[in-house]
Short mmCIF file of C-alpha atoms in Angstrom, two decimals:
data_model
loop_
_atom_site.label_atom_id
_atom_site.label_comp_id
_atom_site.label_asym_id
_atom_site.label_seq_id
_atom_site.Cartn_x
_atom_site.Cartn_y
_atom_site.Cartn_z
CA MET A 1 -53.70 48.22 27.25
CA LYS A 2 -50.88 45.46 26.05
CA ILE A 3 -51.26 42.26 27.86
CA ASP A 4 -47.81 40.06 27.44
CA THR A 5 -48.48 36.37 26.69
CA VAL A 6 -45.89 33.52 27.37
CA ASN A 7 -45.89 30.96 24.80
CA PRO A 8 -45.01 27.71 26.79
CA LEU A 9 -43.70 26.24 23.40
CA GLU A 10 -40.91 28.55 23.64
CA ASP A 11 -40.35 28.21 27.21
CA THR A 12 -39.91 24.37 26.66
CA GLU A 13 -37.20 25.22 23.75
CA SER A 14 -35.54 27.27 25.71
CA ALA A 15 -35.11 25.00 28.51
CA ALA A 16 -34.16 22.54 26.48
CA ALA A 17 -31.26 24.40 24.59
CA ILE A 18 -29.82 25.47 27.99
CA ALA A 19 -30.22 21.82 29.63
CA TYR A 20 -27.97 20.96 26.29
CA ALA A 21 -25.54 23.51 26.56
CA GLU A 22 -24.86 22.57 30.05
CA GLU A 23 -24.58 18.90 29.44
CA ARG A 24 -22.24 19.37 27.12
CA ARG A 25 -20.12 21.78 28.81
CA ASP A 26 -20.05 19.13 31.54
CA ASN A 27 -19.23 16.15 28.78
CA ILE A 28 -16.11 18.77 27.68
CA ARG A 29 -15.30 18.83 31.16
CA ALA A 30 -15.10 15.06 31.48
CA PHE A 31 -13.47 14.80 28.17
CA VAL A 32 -10.47 17.52 27.96
CA GLU A 33 -10.03 16.81 32.06
CA THR A 34 -7.68 19.97 32.38
CA SER A 35 -8.73 23.83 31.79
CA PRO A 36 -11.67 22.88 31.22
CA ASP A 37 -13.39 26.41 30.89
CA TYR A 38 -11.12 27.35 28.32
CA TYR A 39 -11.88 24.61 25.98
CA ILE A 40 -15.68 25.39 26.57
CA ARG A 41 -15.07 28.58 25.17
CA ASN A 42 -13.19 27.18 22.34
CA PHE A 43 -15.37 24.26 21.42
CA GLU A 44 -18.30 26.42 21.55
CA ARG A 45 -16.63 28.69 18.71
CA VAL A 46 -15.21 25.84 16.38
CA GLY A 47 -18.53 23.60 17.32
CA ALA A 48 -20.39 27.22 15.53
CA SER A 49 -19.01 27.06 12.50
CA ALA A 50 -18.86 23.87 10.00
CA ARG A 51 -16.08 25.74 8.68
CA PHE A 52 -12.10 25.74 9.87
CA THR A 53 -12.33 28.05 13.06
CA PRO A 54 -8.56 29.01 13.96
CA THR A 55 -7.94 29.44 17.48
CA PHE A 56 -4.62 29.83 19.55
CA ASN A 57 -3.26 26.85 22.17
CA MET A 58 -0.69 27.86 23.87
CA ALA A 59 -0.01 24.23 25.73
CA ALA A 60 -0.35 22.77 21.97
CA GLY A 61 2.27 25.23 20.57
CA LEU A 62 5.02 24.92 23.39
CA MET A 63 4.76 21.19 23.89
CA GLY A 64 3.93 20.42 19.82
CA PRO A 65 3.94 16.86 19.13
CA VAL A 66 3.88 15.82 22.57
CA TRP A 67 0.69 17.55 22.88
CA PHE A 68 -1.02 15.78 20.43
CA GLY A 69 -0.14 12.08 21.07
CA ALA A 70 -1.01 12.59 24.59
CA ARG A 71 -4.19 13.81 23.63
CA GLY A 72 -4.29 10.96 21.44
CA LEU A 73 -4.61 12.84 17.83
CA TRP A 74 -1.30 10.81 16.75
CA SER A 75 -2.66 11.61 12.98
CA TRP A 76 -1.75 15.11 13.93
CA ALA A 77 1.33 14.28 15.94
CA LEU A 78 3.13 12.09 13.52
CA PRO A 79 3.44 14.94 10.50
CA PHE A 80 4.29 17.66 12.75
CA LEU A 81 6.67 15.36 14.48
CA ILE A 82 8.37 15.20 11.36
CA LEU A 83 8.24 18.95 10.57
CA GLU A 84 9.76 19.53 13.87
CA ALA A 85 12.23 16.98 13.11
CA ILE A 86 13.51 18.63 10.36
CA ALA A 87 13.37 22.03 11.72
CA LEU A 88 15.63 20.80 14.42
CA VAL A 89 17.93 18.93 12.28
CA GLN A 90 18.80 21.87 10.57
CA ILE A 91 19.25 24.44 13.36
CA ALA A 92 21.53 21.57 14.71
CA ARG A 93 23.16 21.42 11.57
CA GLY A 94 23.99 25.21 11.27
CA LEU A 95 24.94 25.34 14.50
CA PHE A 96 26.87 22.43 15.62
CA GLY A 97 27.05 20.10 12.36
CA ASP A 98 29.96 18.95 10.66
CA LEU A 99 28.56 20.19 7.18
CA ALA A 100 31.79 19.76 5.22
CA ALA A 101 32.06 16.28 6.12
CA ASP A 102 31.60 14.83 2.60
CA ALA A 103 33.51 17.09 1.16
CA MET A 104 36.48 16.21 3.71
CA ALA A 105 35.98 12.62 2.87
CA ARG A 106 36.23 13.25 -0.98
CA ILE A 107 39.62 14.93 -0.16
CA ALA A 108 40.87 12.45 1.65
CA SER A 109 39.99 10.03 -0.92
CA ILE A 110 42.10 12.38 -3.08
CA GLU A 111 44.54 12.84 -0.83
CA GLY A 112 45.28 8.82 -0.73
CA THR A 113 45.66 8.84 -4.94
CA LEU A 114 47.76 12.28 -4.93
CA ASP A 115 50.33 10.41 -2.59
CA LEU A 116 50.55 7.64 -4.94
CA ARG A 117 51.26 9.88 -7.72
CA ARG A 118 53.76 12.16 -6.08
CA GLN A 119 55.82 8.83 -5.70
CA GLN A 120 55.41 7.77 -9.18
CA LEU A 121 56.68 11.27 -10.00
CA GLN A 122 58.92 10.92 -7.80
CA ALA A 123 60.40 8.18 -9.17
CA ALA A 124 60.20 8.79 -12.60
CA ILE A 125 62.41 11.72 -12.16
CA GLU A 126 65.01 9.97 -10.32
CA SER A 127 64.81 7.11 -13.08
CA GLY A 128 64.95 9.70 -15.92
CA SER A 129 61.59 8.06 -17.68
CA ASP A 130 59.86 9.95 -20.27
CA ARG A 131 56.12 10.06 -18.52
CA VAL A 132 57.53 12.60 -15.78
CA ASP A 133 55.32 15.38 -17.31
CA ALA A 134 52.72 13.05 -17.56
CA PHE A 135 53.10 12.36 -13.78
CA ARG A 136 53.50 15.96 -12.91
CA ARG A 137 50.39 16.66 -14.63
CA THR A 138 48.28 14.28 -13.19
CA VAL A 139 49.62 15.73 -9.83
CA GLU A 140 49.08 19.53 -10.37
CA SER A 141 45.55 18.58 -11.51
CA LEU A 142 44.47 16.32 -8.20
CA GLU A 143 45.96 19.46 -6.05
CA ALA A 144 43.91 21.95 -8.24
CA ASN A 145 41.24 19.39 -7.46
CA ILE A 146 42.10 19.07 -3.65
CA ASP A 147 42.13 23.22 -3.41
CA GLY A 148 38.58 23.55 -5.31
CA ILE A 149 36.81 20.42 -3.03
CA ARG A 150 38.14 22.69 0.05
CA ALA A 151 37.16 25.92 -1.10
CA GLU A 152 33.58 24.18 -1.69
CA ALA A 153 33.98 22.54 1.59
CA ASP A 154 34.89 25.97 3.44
CA ALA A 155 31.39 27.68 1.72
CA ILE A 156 29.35 25.03 2.65
CA ALA A 157 30.58 25.16 6.18
CA ALA A 158 30.02 29.31 6.06
CA GLN A 159 26.45 28.75 5.36
CA GLY A 160 25.98 27.15 8.91
CA PRO A 161 23.94 30.41 10.45
CA THR A 162 22.06 30.45 7.76
CA ILE A 163 20.55 26.88 7.46
CA ALA A 164 20.38 27.37 11.54
CA LEU A 165 18.23 30.46 11.07
CA MET A 166 15.52 28.76 7.94
CA GLY A 167 15.70 25.63 10.80
CA LEU A 168 14.26 28.29 13.11
CA VAL A 169 11.84 29.81 10.91
CA LEU A 170 10.39 26.25 10.19
CA LEU A 171 9.94 25.58 13.66
CA LEU A 172 8.44 28.81 14.73
CA VAL A 173 5.97 28.16 11.62
CA VAL A 174 5.13 24.82 12.93
CA LYS A 175 4.56 25.60 16.40
CA ALA A 176 2.33 28.63 15.20
CA ALA A 177 0.32 25.84 13.18
CA GLN A 178 0.01 23.44 15.94
CA ALA A 179 -1.15 26.10 18.33
CA THR A 180 -3.86 27.33 15.57
CA VAL A 181 -5.70 23.48 14.78
CA ALA A 182 -4.82 22.26 18.20
CA ASN A 183 -8.32 23.08 19.48
CA TRP A 184 -10.37 22.46 16.33
CA ALA A 185 -8.84 18.83 15.75
CA LEU A 186 -9.37 18.19 19.70
CA GLU A 187 -12.93 19.03 19.18
CA ALA A 188 -13.67 16.69 15.91
CA ARG A 189 -12.08 13.94 18.46
CA PHE A 190 -14.45 15.40 21.34
CA SER A 191 -17.20 14.74 18.80
CA GLU A 192 -16.21 11.33 18.28
CA TRP A 193 -15.82 10.75 21.88
CA LEU A 194 -19.35 11.84 22.33
CA SER A 195 -20.69 9.18 20.03
CA ASN A 196 -18.23 6.30 21.07
CA ARG A 197 -17.11 6.45 24.76
CA SER A 198 -14.37 3.89 23.90
CA VAL A 199 -12.21 6.92 22.42
CA ARG A 200 -9.38 7.78 24.98
CA SER A 201 -9.87 10.69 26.54
CA GLY A 202 -8.41 13.47 28.73
CA MET A 203 -4.16 14.00 29.06
CA PRO A 204 -3.05 11.10 31.22
CA ASN A 205 0.55 11.28 32.76
CA THR A 206 1.25 8.03 31.05
CA GLN A 207 0.36 9.21 27.74
CA ILE A 208 2.52 12.17 27.93
CA ALA A 209 5.61 10.41 29.02
CA PHE A 210 5.28 7.80 26.37
CA SER A 211 4.89 10.67 23.49
CA ALA A 212 7.58 12.83 25.42
CA VAL A 213 10.21 9.87 25.44
CA PHE A 214 8.81 8.50 21.73
CA MET A 215 9.85 12.17 20.04
CA ALA A 216 12.69 13.00 22.05
CA LEU A 217 14.34 9.57 20.60
CA ILE A 218 12.98 10.39 17.57
CA VAL A 219 14.30 13.81 16.99
CA ALA A 220 17.54 13.24 18.91
CA VAL A 221 18.68 10.11 16.74
CA ALA A 222 17.99 12.25 13.62
CA MET A 223 19.97 14.98 14.67
CA VAL A 224 22.52 13.08 15.78
CA HIS A 225 22.85 11.27 12.53
CA TYR A 226 22.61 14.43 10.25
CA SER A 227 24.54 16.56 12.37
CA LEU A 228 27.66 14.17 12.23
CA PRO A 229 27.26 12.22 9.44
CA GLY A 230 29.08 8.63 9.84
CA ARG A 231 30.15 9.40 13.23
CA PHE A 232 28.11 6.46 14.56
CA SER A 233 28.20 3.14 12.59
CA LEU A 234 25.12 1.76 14.88
CA LEU A 235 22.78 4.68 13.09
CA ASN A 236 23.90 3.78 9.66
CA ASP A 237 23.61 0.15 9.35
CA PHE A 238 21.36 -2.33 11.26
CA PRO A 239 23.27 -4.53 13.49
CA THR A 240 22.75 -8.53 12.38
CA VAL A 241 24.64 -11.76 12.34
CA PRO A 242 25.12 -13.20 9.00
CA ASP A 243 24.42 -17.16 10.63
CA ILE A 244 20.91 -15.86 11.41
CA ARG A 245 20.43 -15.47 7.62
CA LEU A 246 22.47 -18.80 6.58
CA THR A 247 20.35 -20.65 9.51
CA ALA A 248 17.11 -19.22 8.37
CA ILE A 249 18.41 -20.17 4.60
CA ALA A 250 18.78 -23.98 5.85
CA TRP A 251 16.02 -24.29 7.33
CA VAL A 252 13.76 -23.13 4.50
CA GLU A 253 15.60 -25.61 2.28
CA ALA A 254 14.93 -28.50 4.57
CA PHE A 255 11.26 -27.58 4.82
CA PHE A 256 10.46 -27.48 1.44
CA ASN A 257 12.69 -30.88 0.85
CA TRP A 258 10.62 -32.33 3.22
CA ALA A 259 7.17 -31.15 1.46
CA VAL A 260 8.65 -32.37 -1.67
CA LEU A 261 9.20 -35.65 -0.63
CA ASN A 262 6.35 -36.10 1.74
CA GLY A 263 3.45 -34.68 -0.49
CA GLU A 264 4.00 -36.20 -4.00
CA ALA A 265 0.69 -37.83 -3.95
CA LEU A 266 -0.80 -34.64 -3.18
CA PHE A 267 0.81 -32.64 -5.86
CA ASP A 268 0.23 -35.11 -8.08
CA ALA A 269 -3.40 -35.33 -7.64
CA ILE A 270 -3.55 -31.06 -7.81
CA THR A 271 -1.74 -31.63 -10.90
CA ALA A 272 -3.85 -34.02 -12.39
CA GLY A 273 -7.16 -31.78 -11.63
CA ILE A 274 -5.59 -29.03 -13.16
CA ARG A 275 -4.99 -30.89 -15.98
CA LEU A 276 -8.34 -32.71 -16.22
CA VAL A 277 -9.90 -28.96 -16.76
CA LEU A 278 -7.44 -27.30 -18.92
CA ASP A 279 -7.26 -30.43 -21.07
CA ALA A 280 -11.20 -29.49 -21.49
CA LEU A 281 -10.88 -26.25 -22.13
CA GLU A 282 -8.02 -26.14 -24.41
CA LEU A 283 -10.30 -29.00 -26.57
CA VAL A 284 -13.22 -25.99 -26.44
CA PHE A 285 -11.00 -23.38 -26.93
CA VAL A 286 -8.01 -24.33 -29.54
CA SER A 287 -9.28 -27.48 -31.04
CA THR A 288 -12.87 -26.21 -32.01
CA PRO A 289 -12.84 -24.28 -35.30
CA TRP A 290 -12.35 -20.80 -34.88
CA ILE A 291 -15.44 -19.75 -36.87
CA VAL A 292 -17.79 -21.51 -34.00
CA ILE A 293 -15.47 -19.95 -30.75
CA PHE A 294 -15.53 -16.66 -32.97
CA ALA A 295 -19.69 -16.91 -33.48
CA LEU A 296 -20.34 -18.08 -29.61
CA ILE A 297 -17.73 -15.70 -27.99
CA VAL A 298 -19.77 -12.85 -30.12
CA LEU A 299 -23.08 -13.90 -29.18
CA LEU A 300 -22.11 -13.81 -25.30
CA THR A 301 -21.05 -11.13 -25.67
CA TRP A 302 -23.91 -9.40 -27.24
CA LEU A 303 -26.43 -11.45 -24.73
CA THR A 304 -24.56 -10.26 -21.62
CA ALA A 305 -23.39 -6.55 -22.47
CA GLY A 306 -25.21 -5.54 -25.91
CA LEU A 307 -24.90 -5.17 -29.26
CA ARG A 308 -22.35 -2.70 -29.45
CA MET A 309 -19.78 -4.36 -27.30
CA ALA A 310 -20.59 -7.50 -29.22
CA VAL A 311 -19.22 -5.63 -32.09
CA TRP A 312 -16.34 -4.40 -30.48
CA SER A 313 -15.90 -7.78 -29.26
CA GLY A 314 -16.04 -9.22 -33.13
CA ALA A 315 -13.64 -6.42 -34.01
CA PHE A 316 -11.08 -7.71 -31.16
CA LEU A 317 -11.23 -11.28 -32.26
CA ALA A 318 -10.87 -10.56 -36.08
CA TYR A 319 -7.75 -8.16 -34.68
CA MET A 320 -6.29 -11.68 -33.06
CA GLY A 321 -7.30 -13.35 -36.13
CA PHE A 322 -5.26 -11.54 -38.70
CA LEU A 323 -2.30 -10.77 -36.87
CA GLY A 324 -1.71 -14.77 -36.28
CA PHE A 325 -2.52 -14.95 -32.84
CA TRP A 326 -5.92 -16.64 -32.81
CA GLU A 327 -4.72 -20.06 -31.26
CA LYS A 328 -1.76 -18.50 -28.56
CA ALA A 329 -5.18 -16.06 -27.81
CA MET A 330 -7.19 -19.30 -27.28
CA THR A 331 -4.19 -21.09 -25.54
CA THR A 332 -4.15 -18.12 -23.11
CA LEU A 333 -7.98 -18.16 -22.89
CA ALA A 334 -7.75 -21.64 -21.91
CA LEU A 335 -4.96 -21.21 -19.54
CA LEU A 336 -6.61 -18.40 -17.66
CA GLY A 337 -10.35 -19.86 -17.80
CA THR A 338 -8.33 -22.83 -15.62
CA ALA A 339 -7.04 -20.91 -13.00
CA ALA A 340 -10.35 -18.34 -12.55
CA CYS A 341 -12.73 -21.36 -12.84
CA LEU A 342 -10.71 -23.32 -10.14
CA SER A 343 -10.18 -19.66 -8.28
CA ILE A 344 -13.78 -18.94 -8.27
CA ALA A 345 -14.95 -22.45 -7.28
CA ILE A 346 -13.24 -22.60 -4.16
CA GLY A 347 -13.21 -18.66 -3.36
CA ILE A 348 -16.94 -18.00 -3.40
CA PRO A 349 -18.04 -20.86 -0.83
CA LEU A 350 -14.84 -20.25 1.19
CA GLY A 351 -16.07 -16.42 1.10
CA MET A 352 -19.58 -17.96 1.91
CA PHE A 353 -18.56 -19.57 4.70
CA ALA A 354 -16.01 -17.07 6.17
CA ALA A 355 -18.84 -14.53 5.96
CA ARG A 356 -20.54 -15.60 8.92
CA ARG A 357 -17.48 -17.05 11.03
CA PRO A 358 -15.58 -13.75 12.07
CA ARG A 359 -12.87 -15.95 13.67
CA PHE A 360 -12.49 -17.79 10.71
CA TYR A 361 -12.04 -15.03 8.55
CA ARG A 362 -9.22 -13.33 10.60
CA VAL A 363 -7.25 -16.69 10.35
CA ILE A 364 -7.57 -16.41 6.46
CA GLN A 365 -6.99 -12.71 5.86
CA PRO A 366 -3.53 -12.94 6.86
CA ILE A 367 -2.70 -15.76 3.95
CA MET A 368 -4.73 -13.77 1.39
CA ASP A 369 -2.40 -10.74 2.35
CA PHE A 370 0.40 -12.88 1.91
CA MET A 371 -0.74 -14.24 -1.46
CA GLN A 372 -1.84 -10.64 -2.82
CA THR A 373 1.60 -8.92 -1.77
CA MET A 374 4.20 -11.46 -2.04
CA PRO A 375 6.15 -10.49 -5.77
CA ALA A 376 5.00 -13.61 -8.62
CA PHE A 377 8.65 -14.51 -8.84
CA VAL A 378 8.71 -15.16 -5.39
CA PHE A 379 6.23 -17.67 -4.92
CA MET A 380 6.69 -19.46 -8.19
CA ILE A 381 9.87 -20.55 -6.32
CA PRO A 382 8.16 -23.25 -4.23
CA VAL A 383 5.53 -23.79 -7.09
CA ILE A 384 8.02 -24.57 -9.24
CA ALA A 385 9.60 -27.41 -6.72
CA PHE A 386 6.31 -28.73 -5.88
CA PHE A 387 4.64 -28.90 -9.71
CA GLY A 388 7.97 -28.12 -11.79
CA THR A 389 7.42 -25.83 -14.77
CA GLY A 390 4.68 -26.13 -17.43
CA LYS A 391 0.99 -25.04 -17.75
CA PRO A 392 -0.16 -26.57 -14.27
CA ALA A 393 2.27 -24.85 -12.28
CA ALA A 394 1.60 -21.48 -14.28
CA VAL A 395 -2.41 -22.21 -13.80
CA VAL A 396 -1.33 -22.64 -9.44
CA THR A 397 0.63 -19.19 -9.95
CA THR A 398 -2.16 -17.49 -11.29
CA MET A 399 -4.56 -18.91 -8.76
CA ILE A 400 -2.23 -17.57 -5.99
CA PHE A 401 -2.16 -14.24 -7.64
CA GLY A 402 -5.65 -13.67 -8.68
CA GLY A 403 -7.85 -16.07 -6.11
CA THR A 404 -8.41 -13.36 -3.17
CA PRO A 405 -10.64 -10.85 -4.66
CA VAL A 406 -13.38 -13.27 -5.09
CA VAL A 407 -12.95 -14.42 -1.72
CA ARG A 408 -12.73 -10.77 -0.30
CA LEU A 409 -15.74 -9.51 -1.98
CA THR A 410 -18.16 -12.32 -1.33
CA VAL A 411 -17.35 -12.01 2.14
CA LEU A 412 -17.61 -8.31 2.07
CA GLY A 413 -21.18 -8.45 -0.02
CA LEU A 414 -22.27 -11.17 2.19
CA ARG A 415 -21.73 -9.01 5.20
CA GLY A 416 -23.62 -5.81 3.69
CA VAL A 417 -27.00 -7.92 3.26
CA PRO A 418 -29.25 -5.92 5.73
CA GLU A 419 -29.80 -7.41 8.93
CA SER A 420 -33.61 -6.29 8.58
CA VAL A 421 -33.89 -8.08 5.42
CA ARG A 422 -32.85 -11.27 6.84
CA GLU A 423 -34.63 -11.04 10.04
CA ALA A 424 -38.17 -10.33 7.64
CA ALA A 425 -36.91 -13.55 6.08
CA ILE A 426 -36.37 -15.69 8.96
CA SER A 427 -39.59 -14.18 10.61
CA PHE A 428 -41.67 -15.58 7.34
CA GLY A 429 -40.02 -18.86 7.87
CA ALA A 430 -37.34 -19.13 5.36
CA SER A 431 -35.30 -21.87 5.72
CA LYS A 432 -31.15 -21.56 5.98
CA TRP A 433 -30.60 -22.38 2.40
CA TYR A 434 -33.85 -20.22 1.32
CA LEU A 435 -32.25 -17.72 2.93
CA LEU A 436 -29.02 -18.02 1.22
CA THR A 437 -30.25 -18.41 -2.59
CA LYS A 438 -33.12 -15.97 -2.43
CA VAL A 439 -31.90 -13.38 0.10
CA ASP A 440 -27.95 -13.25 0.81
CA LEU A 441 -26.57 -14.25 -2.75
CA PRO A 442 -28.83 -12.03 -4.79
CA LEU A 443 -27.92 -8.88 -2.40
CA ALA A 444 -24.64 -10.14 -2.82
CA GLY A 445 -24.48 -10.30 -6.35
CA PRO A 446 -22.95 -7.20 -7.45
CA SER A 447 -19.89 -7.36 -5.11
CA ILE A 448 -19.19 -11.04 -6.07
CA ARG A 449 -19.61 -10.25 -9.79
CA ALA A 450 -17.09 -7.56 -9.21
CA GLY A 451 -14.88 -10.06 -7.02
CA ILE A 452 -15.26 -12.46 -10.07
CA ASN A 453 -14.30 -9.65 -12.51
CA GLN A 454 -11.05 -9.15 -10.52
CA THR A 455 -10.20 -12.38 -10.08
CA ILE A 456 -10.44 -12.98 -13.54
CA MET A 457 -8.34 -9.33 -14.66
CA LEU A 458 -5.35 -10.01 -12.16
CA SER A 459 -5.13 -13.89 -13.69
CA LEU A 460 -4.84 -12.10 -17.21
CA ALA A 461 -2.10 -9.46 -15.51
CA MET A 462 0.02 -12.91 -14.78
CA VAL A 463 -0.05 -14.19 -18.51
CA VAL A 464 3.62 -12.71 -19.40
CA VAL A 465 4.96 -13.94 -15.78
CA ALA A 466 3.22 -17.49 -16.12
CA SER A 467 5.21 -17.43 -19.24
CA LEU A 468 8.23 -17.99 -17.75
CA ILE A 469 7.61 -21.13 -16.32
CA GLY A 470 6.37 -22.83 -19.70
CA ALA A 471 2.97 -21.63 -20.08
CA LYS A 472 2.38 -20.98 -23.55
CA GLY A 473 0.09 -18.52 -25.44
CA LEU A 474 0.38 -14.82 -26.03
CA GLY A 475 2.59 -14.41 -22.79
CA GLU A 476 5.22 -16.07 -24.87
CA ASP A 477 5.19 -13.61 -27.38
CA VAL A 478 5.87 -10.99 -25.10
CA LEU A 479 8.58 -12.74 -23.50
CA GLU A 480 10.19 -12.95 -26.38
CA ALA A 481 9.77 -9.26 -28.05
CA LEU A 482 11.32 -8.51 -23.95
CA GLN A 483 14.23 -10.73 -24.84
CA TYR A 484 15.04 -9.65 -28.21
CA ALA A 485 13.78 -5.77 -28.15
CA ASN A 486 11.13 -6.73 -30.56
CA VAL A 487 8.87 -3.65 -30.13
CA GLY A 488 6.23 -4.25 -32.62
CA GLN A 489 5.64 -8.10 -31.48
CA GLY A 490 5.28 -6.96 -28.19
CA ILE A 491 2.95 -4.30 -28.34
CA LEU A 492 0.94 -6.14 -31.10
CA ALA A 493 0.89 -8.80 -28.70
CA GLY A 494 0.06 -6.70 -25.58
CA PHE A 495 -2.85 -5.45 -27.67
CA SER A 496 -4.10 -8.87 -27.94
CA ILE A 497 -4.18 -8.98 -24.14
CA LEU A 498 -5.66 -6.59 -23.41
CA PHE A 499 -8.38 -7.16 -25.89
CA CYS A 500 -9.03 -10.33 -23.89
CA ALA A 501 -9.69 -8.64 -21.02
CA MET A 502 -12.23 -6.20 -22.39
CA ILE A 503 -13.83 -9.19 -23.98
CA LEU A 504 -14.04 -10.59 -20.37
CA ASP A 505 -14.70 -8.04 -18.90
CA ARG A 506 -17.54 -6.85 -20.33
CA ILE A 507 -18.88 -10.40 -20.56
CA VAL A 508 -18.46 -10.83 -16.69
CA GLN A 509 -19.90 -7.45 -15.76
CA GLY A 510 -23.13 -8.38 -17.69
CA LYS A 511 -24.29 -4.67 -18.16
CA ARG A 512 -26.14 -4.45 -21.40
CA GLY A 513 -25.67 -1.15 -23.45
#
């Protein structure tokens, strides 16, 4: 006689699975708010596989980008909006658009010239001029050109149904794609909502209205603009008033004039500080015998990057020496070293200060974004106004462009130090100074070194630009090669800049090999 036994562990696991499934269904109901039974079925299908699982969502297919926007899936809504706008524009152009508008504008332009040539032909006939044949040929050529363009316009206009059909096909394909991926995309957002309840759920009426109005406006403007080109000037030209620009220019010039007049002492002090560092480095690199500098750089490369890189470093330095670039390369290194040293000396303490002060970092972050994104030729203008031309101005320009990475990566490195490590050090009685020097900085060291490396590399990128405002060195040779189309000189000087960058990169990285 067989006796069935019940495994308590299996019963417990089964009950837990049932409870988990019921809790998941409740969460889905709370998340979707509309048609919960439909989404429960489809979310179970989607969640059962790690791969993409196609399902069909009729509401998403019909509403299109409005559905995705209302659900908070804007990363899907915007691409689908663009595709639908293209499809609807093609349909509108094919059915109602003035496809031959460009051709007719060309015809109108040629007809104005044709009227003038006909008048000249008539005057030549009346005066018996010997240029009658020339004017007649010109008139006939223009008439033939107009006939050709008119035939082209008729052919383009005849393509209207085809264009509309292509737009309709594209619209149907996009609608099918929206209906297919909707549940998969929404299930991914549901998983995100489970771990972060601040993620928007449901389909609020306000979001539906916002998405519908926003997308209808975008599509309507695009359809009108491309279907009726040139009909509405507001769609082609931004409405502006010239006096606004003139007033802004006057304000900017007034500000810089005031800054130059009232900040002379400050700018002179900055220039003197830069001169002090620059003169010291030029004394080291330029005035010292080349044999000493050559040997020191090779030795430093060997100690930090290994024997192989030391050999390459010697080869690079020999290249500069044999081609006559030694003095200019050393001048470049002095200029670069001044900018890099000042950037690092300012950037690392600033990054250390900002790493534990999020509000302060949020204040300086837009300033650093401005420094990195503003074209160098633009911020050279106020630099010249404040510091004049020459090497100090070149150093300041280089610092503005290349000084931000060391701040950003110092902040990133210090914020990446595990809190558990810091708490352990504090629990053992570590002081703030010990915590900074023995815990934070060593663990953030790779990130800080990467910031120093990026600062040096970006400073080297400014070598040629800095030569425009009086900086000497290899950038001067490249600039001269650009002015006189001297390809050979420019390439050779460019390789010298490249080799300087490679030597400095390996020294700063400090990876022996």
